[in-house]
mmCIF file of C-alpha atoms in Angstrom:
data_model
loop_
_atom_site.group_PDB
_atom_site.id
_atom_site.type_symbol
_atom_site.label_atom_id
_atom_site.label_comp_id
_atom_site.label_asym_id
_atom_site.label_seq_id
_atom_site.Cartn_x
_atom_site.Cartn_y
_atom_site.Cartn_z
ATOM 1 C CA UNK H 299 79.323 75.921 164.180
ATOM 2 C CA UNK H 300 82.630 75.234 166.140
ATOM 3 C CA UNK H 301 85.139 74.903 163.940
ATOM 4 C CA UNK H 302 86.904 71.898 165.091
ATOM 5 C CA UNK H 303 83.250 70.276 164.811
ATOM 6 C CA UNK H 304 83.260 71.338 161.257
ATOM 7 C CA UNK H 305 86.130 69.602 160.776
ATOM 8 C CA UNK H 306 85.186 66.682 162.276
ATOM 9 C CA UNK H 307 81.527 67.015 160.512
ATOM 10 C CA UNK H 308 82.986 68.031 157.380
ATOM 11 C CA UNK H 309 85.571 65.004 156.919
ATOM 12 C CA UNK H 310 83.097 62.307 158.352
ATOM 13 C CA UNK H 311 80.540 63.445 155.385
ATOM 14 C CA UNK H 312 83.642 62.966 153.120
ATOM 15 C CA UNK H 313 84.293 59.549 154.711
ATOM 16 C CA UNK H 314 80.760 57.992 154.462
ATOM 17 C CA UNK H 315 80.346 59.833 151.155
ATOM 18 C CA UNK H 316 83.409 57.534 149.947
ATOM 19 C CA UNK H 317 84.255 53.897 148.836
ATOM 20 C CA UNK H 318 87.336 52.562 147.004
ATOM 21 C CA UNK H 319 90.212 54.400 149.579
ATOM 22 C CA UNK H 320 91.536 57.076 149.560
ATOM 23 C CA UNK H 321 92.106 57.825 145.826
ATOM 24 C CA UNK H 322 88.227 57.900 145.130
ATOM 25 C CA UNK H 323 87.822 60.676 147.969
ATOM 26 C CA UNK H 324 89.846 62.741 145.857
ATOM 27 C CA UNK H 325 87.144 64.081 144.123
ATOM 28 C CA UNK H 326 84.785 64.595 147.012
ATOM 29 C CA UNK H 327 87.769 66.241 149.407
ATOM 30 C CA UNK H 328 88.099 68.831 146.327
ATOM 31 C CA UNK H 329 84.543 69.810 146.354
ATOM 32 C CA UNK H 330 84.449 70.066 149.849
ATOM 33 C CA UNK H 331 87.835 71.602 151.156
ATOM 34 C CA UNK H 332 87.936 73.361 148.062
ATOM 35 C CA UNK H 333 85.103 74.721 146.594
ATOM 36 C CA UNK H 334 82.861 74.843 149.531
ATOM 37 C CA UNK H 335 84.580 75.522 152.742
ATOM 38 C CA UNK H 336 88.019 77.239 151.351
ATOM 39 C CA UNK H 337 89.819 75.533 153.767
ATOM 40 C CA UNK H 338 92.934 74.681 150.808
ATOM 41 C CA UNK H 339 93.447 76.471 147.821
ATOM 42 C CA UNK H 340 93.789 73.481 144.555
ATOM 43 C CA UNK H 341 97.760 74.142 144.427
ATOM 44 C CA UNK H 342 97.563 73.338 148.483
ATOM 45 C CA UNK H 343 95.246 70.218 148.060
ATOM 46 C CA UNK H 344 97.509 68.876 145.010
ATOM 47 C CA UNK H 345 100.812 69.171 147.497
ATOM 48 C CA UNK H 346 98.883 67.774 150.414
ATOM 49 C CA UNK H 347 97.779 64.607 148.042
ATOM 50 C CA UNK H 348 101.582 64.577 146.918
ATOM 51 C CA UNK H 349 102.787 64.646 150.911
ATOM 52 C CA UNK H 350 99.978 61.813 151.471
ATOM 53 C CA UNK H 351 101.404 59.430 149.115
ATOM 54 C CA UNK H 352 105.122 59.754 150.323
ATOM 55 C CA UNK H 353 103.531 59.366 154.087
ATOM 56 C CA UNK H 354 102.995 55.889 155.824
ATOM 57 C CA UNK H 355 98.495 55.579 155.770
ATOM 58 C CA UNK H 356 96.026 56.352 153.790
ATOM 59 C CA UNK H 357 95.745 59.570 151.452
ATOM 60 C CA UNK H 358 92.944 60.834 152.059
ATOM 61 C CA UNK H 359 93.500 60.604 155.743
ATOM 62 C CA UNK H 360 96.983 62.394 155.765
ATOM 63 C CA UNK H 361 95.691 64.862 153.762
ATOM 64 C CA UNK H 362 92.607 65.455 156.645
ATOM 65 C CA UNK H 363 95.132 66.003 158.764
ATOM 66 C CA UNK H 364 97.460 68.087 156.502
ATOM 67 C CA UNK H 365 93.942 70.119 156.170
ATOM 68 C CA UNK H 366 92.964 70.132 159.582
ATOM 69 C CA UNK H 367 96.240 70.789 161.241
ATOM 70 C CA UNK H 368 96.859 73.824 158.508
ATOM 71 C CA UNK H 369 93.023 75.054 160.139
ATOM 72 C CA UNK H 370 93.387 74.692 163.153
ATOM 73 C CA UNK H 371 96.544 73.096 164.500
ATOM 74 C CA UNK H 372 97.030 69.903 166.294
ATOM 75 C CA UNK H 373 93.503 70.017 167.447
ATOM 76 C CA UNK H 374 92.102 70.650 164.328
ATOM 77 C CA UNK H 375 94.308 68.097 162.486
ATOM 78 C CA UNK H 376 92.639 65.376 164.797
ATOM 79 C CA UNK H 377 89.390 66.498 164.387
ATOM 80 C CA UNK H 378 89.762 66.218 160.792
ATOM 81 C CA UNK H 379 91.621 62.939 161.344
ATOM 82 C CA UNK H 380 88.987 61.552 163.764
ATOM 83 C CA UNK H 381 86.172 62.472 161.330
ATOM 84 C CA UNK H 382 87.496 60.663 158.357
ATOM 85 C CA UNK H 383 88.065 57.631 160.072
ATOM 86 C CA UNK H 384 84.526 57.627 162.139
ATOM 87 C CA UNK H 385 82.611 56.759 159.473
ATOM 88 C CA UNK H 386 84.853 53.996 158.040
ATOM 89 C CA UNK H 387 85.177 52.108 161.613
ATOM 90 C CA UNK H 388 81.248 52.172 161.983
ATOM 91 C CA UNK H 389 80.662 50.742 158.324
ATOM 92 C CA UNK H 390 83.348 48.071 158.863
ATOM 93 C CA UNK H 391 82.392 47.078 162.104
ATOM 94 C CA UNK H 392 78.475 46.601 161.158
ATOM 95 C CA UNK H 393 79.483 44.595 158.271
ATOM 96 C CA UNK H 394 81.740 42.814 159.238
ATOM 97 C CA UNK H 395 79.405 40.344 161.154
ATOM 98 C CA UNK H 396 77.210 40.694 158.369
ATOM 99 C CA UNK H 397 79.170 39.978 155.201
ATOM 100 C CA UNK H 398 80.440 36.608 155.700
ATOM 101 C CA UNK H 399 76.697 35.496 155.816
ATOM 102 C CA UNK H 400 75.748 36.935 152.780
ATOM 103 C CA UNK H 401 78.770 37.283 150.326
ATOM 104 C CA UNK H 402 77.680 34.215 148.530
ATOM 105 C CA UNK H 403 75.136 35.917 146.999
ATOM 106 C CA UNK H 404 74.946 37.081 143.294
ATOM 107 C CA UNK H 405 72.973 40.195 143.905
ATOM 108 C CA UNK H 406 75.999 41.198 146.669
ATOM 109 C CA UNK H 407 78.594 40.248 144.551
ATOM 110 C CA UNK H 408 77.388 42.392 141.785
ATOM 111 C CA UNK H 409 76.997 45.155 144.278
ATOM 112 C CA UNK H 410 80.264 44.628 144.382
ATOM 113 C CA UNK H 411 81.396 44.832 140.640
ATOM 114 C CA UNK H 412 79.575 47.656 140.231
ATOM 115 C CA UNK H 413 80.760 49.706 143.138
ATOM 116 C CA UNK H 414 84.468 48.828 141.661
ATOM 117 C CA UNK H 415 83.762 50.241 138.629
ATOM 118 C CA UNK H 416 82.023 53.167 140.212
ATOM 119 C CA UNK H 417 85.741 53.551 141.808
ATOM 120 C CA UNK H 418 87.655 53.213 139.081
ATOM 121 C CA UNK H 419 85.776 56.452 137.393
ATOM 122 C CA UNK H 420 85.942 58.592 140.288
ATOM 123 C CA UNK H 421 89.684 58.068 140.681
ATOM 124 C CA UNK H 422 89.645 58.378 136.672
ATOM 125 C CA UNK H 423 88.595 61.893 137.679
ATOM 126 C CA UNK H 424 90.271 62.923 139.871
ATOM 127 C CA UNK H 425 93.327 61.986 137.868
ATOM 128 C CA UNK H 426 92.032 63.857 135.275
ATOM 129 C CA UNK H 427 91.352 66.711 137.276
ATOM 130 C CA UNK H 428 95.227 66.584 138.686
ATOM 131 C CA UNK H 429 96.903 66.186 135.182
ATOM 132 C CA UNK H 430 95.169 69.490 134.282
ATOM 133 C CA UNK H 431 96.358 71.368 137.277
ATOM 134 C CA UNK H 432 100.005 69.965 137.721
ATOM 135 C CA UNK H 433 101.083 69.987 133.826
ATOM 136 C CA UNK H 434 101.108 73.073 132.728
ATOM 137 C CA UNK H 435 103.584 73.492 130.343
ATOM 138 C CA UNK H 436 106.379 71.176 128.540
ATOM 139 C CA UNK H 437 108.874 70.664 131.628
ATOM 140 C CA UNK H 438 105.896 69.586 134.218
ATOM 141 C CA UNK H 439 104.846 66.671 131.087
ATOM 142 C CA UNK H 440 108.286 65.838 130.527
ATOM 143 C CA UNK H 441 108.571 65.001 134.325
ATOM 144 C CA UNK H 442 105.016 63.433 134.037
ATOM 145 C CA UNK H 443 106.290 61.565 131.267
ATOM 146 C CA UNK H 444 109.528 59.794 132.885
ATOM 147 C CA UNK H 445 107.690 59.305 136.499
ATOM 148 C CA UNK H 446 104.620 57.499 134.211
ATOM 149 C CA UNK H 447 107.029 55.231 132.501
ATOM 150 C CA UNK H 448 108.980 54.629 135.410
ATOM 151 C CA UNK H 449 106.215 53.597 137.353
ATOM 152 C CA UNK H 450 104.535 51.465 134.723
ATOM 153 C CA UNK H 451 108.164 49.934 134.006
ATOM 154 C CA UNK H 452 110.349 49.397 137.067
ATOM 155 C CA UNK H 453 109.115 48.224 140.772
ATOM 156 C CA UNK H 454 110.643 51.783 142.244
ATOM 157 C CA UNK H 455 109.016 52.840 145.356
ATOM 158 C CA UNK H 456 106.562 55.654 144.430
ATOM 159 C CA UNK H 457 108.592 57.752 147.326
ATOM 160 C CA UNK H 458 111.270 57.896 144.881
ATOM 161 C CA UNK H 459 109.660 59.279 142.273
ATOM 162 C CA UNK H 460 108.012 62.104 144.354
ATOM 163 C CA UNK H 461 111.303 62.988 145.320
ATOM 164 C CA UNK H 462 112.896 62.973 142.104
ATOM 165 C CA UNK H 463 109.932 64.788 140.993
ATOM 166 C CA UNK H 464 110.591 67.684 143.355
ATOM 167 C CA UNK H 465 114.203 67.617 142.185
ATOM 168 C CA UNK H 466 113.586 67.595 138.924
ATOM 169 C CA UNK H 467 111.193 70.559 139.311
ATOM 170 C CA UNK H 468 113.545 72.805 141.665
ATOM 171 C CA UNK H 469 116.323 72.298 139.076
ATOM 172 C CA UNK H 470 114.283 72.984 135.850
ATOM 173 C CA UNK H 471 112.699 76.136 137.168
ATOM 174 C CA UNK H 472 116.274 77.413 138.218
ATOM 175 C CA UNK H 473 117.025 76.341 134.923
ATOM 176 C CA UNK H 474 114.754 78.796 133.216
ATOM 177 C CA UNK H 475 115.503 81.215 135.529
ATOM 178 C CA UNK H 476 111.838 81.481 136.817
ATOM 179 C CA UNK H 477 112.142 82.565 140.859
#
């Protein structure tokens, strides 16, 4: 298959395959880019998740195109763009005329609870899955530590705790004079 079709292909199966935004694709963008098409090694997917969340839109979109560009270039990073958001505008725009009319209903609004707890485990595990990749040792939980608090305690912008992240890992690694 052309490649820039399996992009497209690839990230639109990822994007139907998907509700709850972009942190319940986690999961399903690891299987795929990951395990099955070795388009991103974990360490790359982890970064590109990391550059997602400091970049205006929607993780799991950024990181298509992080994927996709990294593939393929520009091209490919459109593709991969183009395919993740296909699926999304087709849902929305078929149910949008649709759910108005029936929202009212029990049956749909249980639909509804239950896909939102349906989210809240998938992005339970793919948390899960990140926490045992990214800490490793006792300077990578002592840096998870502070940036949990923080975030659970003050209203800092999550793009400052990314960076300070990064700082704080550049400087401890020098610090232990690991290269």
């Amino acid at each position: 298959m052309n490649i820039f079709l399996e992009l497209f292909v690839t990230f639109a199966k990822v994007g139907v395959m998907t509700f709850g935004g972009g942190y319940a694709m986690l999961p399903i963008l690891q299987r795929e880019v990951v395990d099955r098409k070795h388009w991103a090694t974990e360490e790359e997917l982890m970064d590109y998740f990391a550059i997602g969340q400091c970049t205006p839109g929607i993780i799991a979109i950024n990181t298509a195109t992080f994927i996709g560009q990294k593939n393929k270039g520009t091209l490919g990073g459109i593709c991969a763009t183009l395919g993740m958001v296909f699926p999304s505008l087709i849902i929305i725009s078929l149910l949008a005329g649709v759910i108005e009319t029936f929202s009212h209903l029990a049956w749909v609004q249980h639909a509804f609870a239950g896909i939102r707890i349906c989210v809240c485990v998938l992005i339970l595990n793919a948390v899960t899955k990140l926490f045992k990749k990214s800490v490793v040792d006792s300077k990578t939980f002592v840096i998870f530590c502070v940036v949990l608090l923080g975030s659970l305690f003050t209203p800092v912008s999550p793009v400052v705790f990314v960076l300070l992240a990064a700082v704080a890992g550049v400087v401890l690694q020098n610090l232990g004079g690991k290269k």
